[in-house]
Amino acid sequence: MTSQMLKEACAASERVAFQLTQDQERFAELGALLRANPPRSAVTVARGSSDHAAAYLAYLMMARTGCLTASLPMSLVTLNQAPLQVQNTLAVAISQSGQSPDVVEPLRYFSANGATTVALVNDAASPLAEAAQWTMPLHAGPELSVAATKSYITSLSAAARLVAHWQNDAALLDALQRLPDDLQVATQQDWDKAIEVFAPAERIMVVGRGTGFTTALESALKFKETSTIQAEAFSGAEIKHGPMALIHEGYPLLVYATRGPAQQGLIKLAEEMRGRGARVLLAAPADVAERDLTIATASVPDLDPLTAIQSFYVMAAKLSVARGLNPDQPRHLSKVTKTN
């Protein structure tokens, strides 16, 4: 039987295609506002997979607009009641359910104290949607599997839309229109080699850099969530500052070498880790001869994290089954998590 996780992951291209037909005027209006009144800083508010999407958004905003962006620490508003000075700040919350108090309450605080607030949320009738000045529905459709897949990918595409409209960037906007086809190609990539390597594993290191690091973070979470594998994500820039001490003969590593200025360094890192005895799987575009797994590229490199995680999700759903687990019912987890 095909898992709900696999069905939902494979539906991501369809949901992104639908998302791109919706809220066009709202995104354009928000983009014009941000151009006319550039925020002096930005903050993201999210947890779990949504926080990985927020890290992707933060990277795009800083790299493309220069707006300094930080992730709001958990409980800073809800438990510590910190007197944050938020005037002329952009606050973006990302959530599938829009229910958790530690995401909703900070956005209410920011809305009430002079910030521009945006919710990228799947449930447009949720408390988070009500707390935001600008609600941009993800349009992922109902997501029944506990593990987020299509809601994560639609969070990434919504984040890229926000930045594209902020910059009024025709190339990125055009690339987004081509993204559903790119995602469909990504679902068809053969990542079965990863199942062979990771099915017996108990620990995995996942490595990326730049926007590719957000893919590493999300992959590590899914390894834990759906296959009960202790996985840790590291930036390729940090792995030699301590994590490399974990490497031993046969230690499994998944290295994402997506396009961009960090790619060559990650390819070299994968080679070095192989020399130290690690069992490395290098995920990279088709023009990288050293690759073990192929990443279908998008029309622009900044969208490659979406195609990379799309291929990973298909593999992860199958890996869970190969390990004798049910990816739709992770141990101890539920779909909606509420924390303060």
PDB file of N, CA and C in Angstrom, residues 100-160:
ATOM      1  N   SER A 100      -0.195  26.879  17.005  1.00  0.00           N
ATOM      2  CA  SER A 100       0.680  26.868  18.179  1.00  0.00           C
ATOM      3  C   SER A 100       0.822  28.251  18.803  1.00  0.00           C
ATOM      4  N   PRO A 101       0.579  28.378  20.112  1.00  0.00           N
ATOM      5  CA  PRO A 101       0.674  29.689  20.769  1.00  0.00           C
ATOM      6  C   PRO A 101       2.027  30.373  20.610  1.00  0.00           C
ATOM      7  N   ASP A 102       3.126  29.594  20.562  1.00  0.00           N
ATOM      8  CA  ASP A 102       4.435  30.247  20.475  1.00  0.00           C
ATOM      9  C   ASP A 102       4.748  30.752  19.074  1.00  0.00           C
ATOM     10  N   VAL A 103       3.847  30.526  18.131  1.00  0.00           N
ATOM     11  CA  VAL A 103       3.935  31.159  16.819  1.00  0.00           C
ATOM     12  C   VAL A 103       2.890  32.266  16.697  1.00  0.00           C
ATOM     13  N   VAL A 104       1.688  32.000  17.216  1.00  0.00           N
ATOM     14  CA  VAL A 104       0.579  32.959  17.091  1.00  0.00           C
ATOM     15  C   VAL A 104       0.821  34.204  17.948  1.00  0.00           C
ATOM     16  N   GLU A 105       1.163  34.018  19.223  1.00  0.00           N
ATOM     17  CA  GLU A 105       1.278  35.156  20.129  1.00  0.00           C
ATOM     18  C   GLU A 105       2.378  36.141  19.728  1.00  0.00           C
ATOM     19  N   PRO A 106       3.550  35.676  19.307  1.00  0.00           N
ATOM     20  CA  PRO A 106       4.546  36.652  18.852  1.00  0.00           C
ATOM     21  C   PRO A 106       4.062  37.478  17.660  1.00  0.00           C
ATOM     22  N   LEU A 107       3.334  36.844  16.735  1.00  0.00           N
ATOM     23  CA  LEU A 107       2.878  37.622  15.592  1.00  0.00           C
ATOM     24  C   LEU A 107       1.834  38.650  16.025  1.00  0.00           C
ATOM     25  N   ARG A 108       0.995  38.303  16.983  1.00  0.00           N
ATOM     26  CA  ARG A 108       0.058  39.291  17.528  1.00  0.00           C
ATOM     27  C   ARG A 108       0.817  40.460  18.147  1.00  0.00           C
ATOM     28  N   TYR A 109       1.862  40.147  18.880  1.00  0.00           N
ATOM     29  CA  TYR A 109       2.674  41.190  19.518  1.00  0.00           C
ATOM     30  C   TYR A 109       3.290  42.105  18.456  1.00  0.00           C
ATOM     31  N   PHE A 110       3.858  41.507  17.430  1.00  0.00           N
ATOM     32  CA  PHE A 110       4.481  42.297  16.373  1.00  0.00           C
ATOM     33  C   PHE A 110       3.438  43.154  15.662  1.00  0.00           C
ATOM     34  N   SER A 111       2.254  42.601  15.387  1.00  0.00           N
ATOM     35  CA  SER A 111       1.198  43.357  14.711  1.00  0.00           C
ATOM     36  C   SER A 111       0.764  44.569  15.535  1.00  0.00           C
ATOM     37  N   ALA A 112       0.723  44.391  16.853  1.00  0.00           N
ATOM     38  CA  ALA A 112       0.235  45.453  17.736  1.00  0.00           C
ATOM     39  C   ALA A 112       1.279  46.521  18.046  1.00  0.00           C
ATOM     40  N   ASN A 113       2.535  46.269  17.666  1.00  0.00           N
ATOM     41  CA  ASN A 113       3.604  47.175  18.089  1.00  0.00           C
ATOM     42  C   ASN A 113       4.418  47.759  16.938  1.00  0.00           C
ATOM     43  N   GLY A 114       3.804  47.893  15.785  1.00  0.00           N
ATOM     44  CA  GLY A 114       4.426  48.659  14.718  1.00  0.00           C
ATOM     45  C   GLY A 114       5.166  47.896  13.654  1.00  0.00           C
ATOM     46  N   ALA A 115       5.105  46.551  13.673  1.00  0.00           N
ATOM     47  CA  ALA A 115       5.769  45.770  12.638  1.00  0.00           C
ATOM     48  C   ALA A 115       4.809  45.494  11.482  1.00  0.00           C
ATOM     49  N   THR A 116       5.351  45.139  10.344  1.00  0.00           N
ATOM     50  CA  THR A 116       4.564  44.591   9.236  1.00  0.00           C
ATOM     51  C   THR A 116       4.575  43.075   9.386  1.00  0.00           C
ATOM     52  N   THR A 117       3.409  42.459   9.480  1.00  0.00           N
ATOM     53  CA  THR A 117       3.349  41.036   9.794  1.00  0.00           C
ATOM     54  C   THR A 117       2.707  40.246   8.661  1.00  0.00           C
ATOM     55  N   VAL A 118       3.323  39.099   8.372  1.00  0.00           N
ATOM     56  CA  VAL A 118       2.892  38.222   7.283  1.00  0.00           C
ATOM     57  C   VAL A 118       2.787  36.805   7.816  1.00  0.00           C
ATOM     58  N   ALA A 119       1.707  36.112   7.465  1.00  0.00           N
ATOM     59  CA  ALA A 119       1.557  34.695   7.800  1.00  0.00           C
ATOM     60  C   ALA A 119       1.511  33.890   6.522  1.00  0.00           C
ATOM     61  N   LEU A 120       2.443  32.968   6.376  1.00  0.00           N
ATOM     62  CA  LEU A 120       2.396  31.961   5.319  1.00  0.00           C
ATOM     63  C   LEU A 120       1.851  30.706   5.988  1.00  0.00           C
ATOM     64  N   VAL A 121       0.564  30.441   5.817  1.00  0.00           N
ATOM     65  CA  VAL A 121      -0.106  29.426   6.627  1.00  0.00           C
ATOM     66  C   VAL A 121      -1.083  28.622   5.774  1.00  0.00           C
ATOM     67  N   ASN A 122      -1.146  27.326   6.039  1.00  0.00           N
ATOM     68  CA  ASN A 122      -2.019  26.481   5.228  1.00  0.00           C
ATOM     69  C   ASN A 122      -3.486  26.649   5.611  1.00  0.00           C
ATOM     70  N   ASP A 123      -3.747  26.831   6.898  1.00  0.00           N
ATOM     71  CA  ASP A 123      -5.121  27.024   7.376  1.00  0.00           C
ATOM     72  C   ASP A 123      -5.422  28.516   7.435  1.00  0.00           C
ATOM     73  N   ALA A 124      -6.139  29.010   6.421  1.00  0.00           N
ATOM     74  CA  ALA A 124      -6.396  30.445   6.322  1.00  0.00           C
ATOM     75  C   ALA A 124      -7.418  30.936   7.339  1.00  0.00           C
ATOM     76  N   ALA A 125      -8.038  30.021   8.093  1.00  0.00           N
ATOM     77  CA  ALA A 125      -8.986  30.415   9.141  1.00  0.00           C
ATOM     78  C   ALA A 125      -8.406  30.208  10.534  1.00  0.00           C
ATOM     79  N   SER A 126      -7.103  30.022  10.626  1.00  0.00           N
ATOM     80  CA  SER A 126      -6.438  29.706  11.893  1.00  0.00           C
ATOM     81  C   SER A 126      -6.177  30.955  12.708  1.00  0.00           C
ATOM     82  N   PRO A 127      -5.858  30.798  14.003  1.00  0.00           N
ATOM     83  CA  PRO A 127      -5.471  31.953  14.829  1.00  0.00           C
ATOM     84  C   PRO A 127      -4.281  32.720  14.269  1.00  0.00           C
ATOM     85  N   LEU A 128      -3.342  32.015  13.648  1.00  0.00           N
ATOM     86  CA  LEU A 128      -2.184  32.700  13.079  1.00  0.00           C
ATOM     87  C   LEU A 128      -2.607  33.606  11.928  1.00  0.00           C
ATOM     88  N   ALA A 129      -3.498  33.116  11.088  1.00  0.00           N
ATOM     89  CA  ALA A 129      -3.991  33.941   9.980  1.00  0.00           C
ATOM     90  C   ALA A 129      -4.673  35.196  10.500  1.00  0.00           C
ATOM     91  N   GLU A 130      -5.406  35.062  11.590  1.00  0.00           N
ATOM     92  CA  GLU A 130      -6.095  36.209  12.176  1.00  0.00           C
ATOM     93  C   GLU A 130      -5.121  37.195  12.809  1.00  0.00           C
ATOM     94  N   ALA A 131      -3.974  36.717  13.258  1.00  0.00           N
ATOM     95  CA  ALA A 131      -2.997  37.576  13.932  1.00  0.00           C
ATOM     96  C   ALA A 131      -2.185  38.421  12.959  1.00  0.00           C
ATOM     97  N   ALA A 132      -2.163  38.039  11.694  1.00  0.00           N
ATOM     98  CA  ALA A 132      -1.313  38.700  10.707  1.00  0.00           C
ATOM     99  C   ALA A 132      -2.036  39.825   9.983  1.00  0.00           C
ATOM    100  N   GLN A 133      -1.280  40.828   9.598  1.00  0.00           N
ATOM    101  CA  GLN A 133      -1.825  41.871   8.736  1.00  0.00           C
ATOM    102  C   GLN A 133      -1.956  41.377   7.299  1.00  0.00           C
ATOM    103  N   TRP A 134      -1.031  40.526   6.899  1.00  0.00           N
ATOM    104  CA  TRP A 134      -1.022  39.963   5.554  1.00  0.00           C
ATOM    105  C   TRP A 134      -1.010  38.442   5.675  1.00  0.00           C
ATOM    106  N   THR A 135      -2.110  37.802   5.305  1.00  0.00           N
ATOM    107  CA  THR A 135      -2.183  36.341   5.325  1.00  0.00           C
ATOM    108  C   THR A 135      -2.073  35.810   3.905  1.00  0.00           C
ATOM    109  N   MET A 136      -1.083  34.976   3.673  1.00  0.00           N
ATOM    110  CA  MET A 136      -0.861  34.365   2.367  1.00  0.00           C
ATOM    111  C   MET A 136      -1.030  32.855   2.516  1.00  0.00           C
ATOM    112  N   PRO A 137      -2.199  32.318   2.157  1.00  0.00           N
ATOM    113  CA  PRO A 137      -2.435  30.874   2.312  1.00  0.00           C
ATOM    114  C   PRO A 137      -1.463  30.059   1.466  1.00  0.00           C
ATOM    115  N   LEU A 138      -1.045  28.930   2.016  1.00  0.00           N
ATOM    116  CA  LEU A 138      -0.132  28.043   1.292  1.00  0.00           C
ATOM    117  C   LEU A 138      -0.839  27.268   0.188  1.00  0.00           C
ATOM    118  N   HIS A 139      -2.136  27.013   0.368  1.00  0.00           N
ATOM    119  CA  HIS A 139      -2.922  26.260  -0.616  1.00  0.00           C
ATOM    120  C   HIS A 139      -2.352  24.850  -0.830  1.00  0.00           C
ATOM    121  N   ALA A 140      -1.809  24.265   0.233  1.00  0.00           N
ATOM    122  CA  ALA A 140      -1.289  22.900   0.117  1.00  0.00           C
ATOM    123  C   ALA A 140      -2.398  21.863   0.127  1.00  0.00           C
ATOM    124  N   GLY A 141      -3.612  22.262   0.513  1.00  0.00           N
ATOM    125  CA  GLY A 141      -4.687  21.292   0.670  1.00  0.00           C
ATOM    126  C   GLY A 141      -4.522  20.531   1.972  1.00  0.00           C
ATOM    127  N   PRO A 142      -5.512  19.724   2.340  1.00  0.00           N
ATOM    128  CA  PRO A 142      -5.413  18.958   3.594  1.00  0.00           C
ATOM    129  C   PRO A 142      -4.179  18.058   3.587  1.00  0.00           C
ATOM    130  N   GLU A 143      -3.442  18.081   4.685  1.00  0.00           N
ATOM    131  CA  GLU A 143      -2.264  17.230   4.827  1.00  0.00           C
ATOM    132  C   GLU A 143      -2.519  16.298   6.005  1.00  0.00           C
ATOM    133  N   LEU A 144      -2.737  15.020   5.698  1.00  0.00           N
ATOM    134  CA  LEU A 144      -3.128  14.048   6.717  1.00  0.00           C
ATOM    135  C   LEU A 144      -1.936  13.349   7.353  1.00  0.00           C
ATOM    136  N   SER A 145      -0.885  13.161   6.590  1.00  0.00           N
ATOM    137  CA  SER A 145       0.310  12.539   7.147  1.00  0.00           C
ATOM    138  C   SER A 145       0.921  13.459   8.195  1.00  0.00           C
ATOM    139  N   VAL A 146       1.398  12.879   9.290  1.00  0.00           N
ATOM    140  CA  VAL A 146       2.019  13.679  10.346  1.00  0.00           C
ATOM    141  C   VAL A 146       3.249  14.415   9.808  1.00  0.00           C
ATOM    142  N   ALA A 147       4.028  13.730   8.989  1.00  0.00           N
ATOM    143  CA  ALA A 147       5.231  14.343   8.424  1.00  0.00           C
ATOM    144  C   ALA A 147       4.855  15.340   7.337  1.00  0.00           C
ATOM    145  N   ALA A 148       5.264  16.581   7.506  1.00  0.00           N
ATOM    146  CA  ALA A 148       4.973  17.621   6.513  1.00  0.00           C
ATOM    147  C   ALA A 148       5.787  17.373   5.246  1.00  0.00           C
ATOM    148  N   THR A 149       5.130  17.438   4.100  1.00  0.00           N
ATOM    149  CA  THR A 149       5.819  17.316   2.807  1.00  0.00           C
ATOM    150  C   THR A 149       5.333  18.422   1.872  1.00  0.00           C
ATOM    151  N   LYS A 150       4.117  18.274   1.366  1.00  0.00           N
ATOM    152  CA  LYS A 150       3.617  19.287   0.425  1.00  0.00           C
ATOM    153  C   LYS A 150       3.434  20.640   1.106  1.00  0.00           C
ATOM    154  N   SER A 151       3.129  20.658   2.395  1.00  0.00           N
ATOM    155  CA  SER A 151       3.013  21.953   3.082  1.00  0.00           C
ATOM    156  C   SER A 151       4.382  22.604   3.246  1.00  0.00           C
ATOM    157  N   TYR A 152       5.438  21.794   3.389  1.00  0.00           N
ATOM    158  CA  TYR A 152       6.788  22.359   3.456  1.00  0.00           C
ATOM    159  C   TYR A 152       7.193  22.945   2.111  1.00  0.00           C
ATOM    160  N   ILE A 153       6.948  22.196   1.040  1.00  0.00           N
ATOM    161  CA  ILE A 153       7.341  22.673  -0.286  1.00  0.00           C
ATOM    162  C   ILE A 153       6.541  23.915  -0.668  1.00  0.00           C
ATOM    163  N   THR A 154       5.261  23.946  -0.343  1.00  0.00           N
ATOM    164  CA  THR A 154       4.477  25.152  -0.644  1.00  0.00           C
ATOM    165  C   THR A 154       4.893  26.317   0.253  1.00  0.00           C
ATOM    166  N   SER A 155       5.425  26.039   1.440  1.00  0.00           N
ATOM    167  CA  SER A 155       5.992  27.112   2.270  1.00  0.00           C
ATOM    168  C   SER A 155       7.218  27.719   1.588  1.00  0.00           C
ATOM    169  N   LEU A 156       8.063  26.864   1.011  1.00  0.00           N
ATOM    170  CA  LEU A 156       9.240  27.354   0.299  1.00  0.00           C
ATOM    171  C   LEU A 156       8.839  28.180  -0.919  1.00  0.00           C
ATOM    172  N   SER A 157       7.860  27.686  -1.680  1.00  0.00           N
ATOM    173  CA  SER A 157       7.455  28.427  -2.876  1.00  0.00           C
ATOM    174  C   SER A 157       6.807  29.753  -2.495  1.00  0.00           C
ATOM    175  N   ALA A 158       6.029  29.776  -1.411  1.00  0.00           N
ATOM    176  CA  ALA A 158       5.437  31.035  -0.946  1.00  0.00           C
ATOM    177  C   ALA A 158       6.525  32.001  -0.487  1.00  0.00           C
ATOM    178  N   ALA A 159       7.548  31.488   0.174  1.00  0.00           N
ATOM    179  CA  ALA A 159       8.668  32.333   0.601  1.00  0.00           C
ATOM    180  C   ALA A 159       9.371  32.945  -0.609  1.00  0.00           C
ATOM    181  N   ALA A 160       9.608  32.128  -1.626  1.00  0.00           N
ATOM    182  CA  ALA A 160      10.264  32.631  -2.828  1.00  0.00           C
ATOM    183  C   ALA A 160       9.381  33.653  -3.544  1.00  0.00           C
TER     184      ALA A 160
END
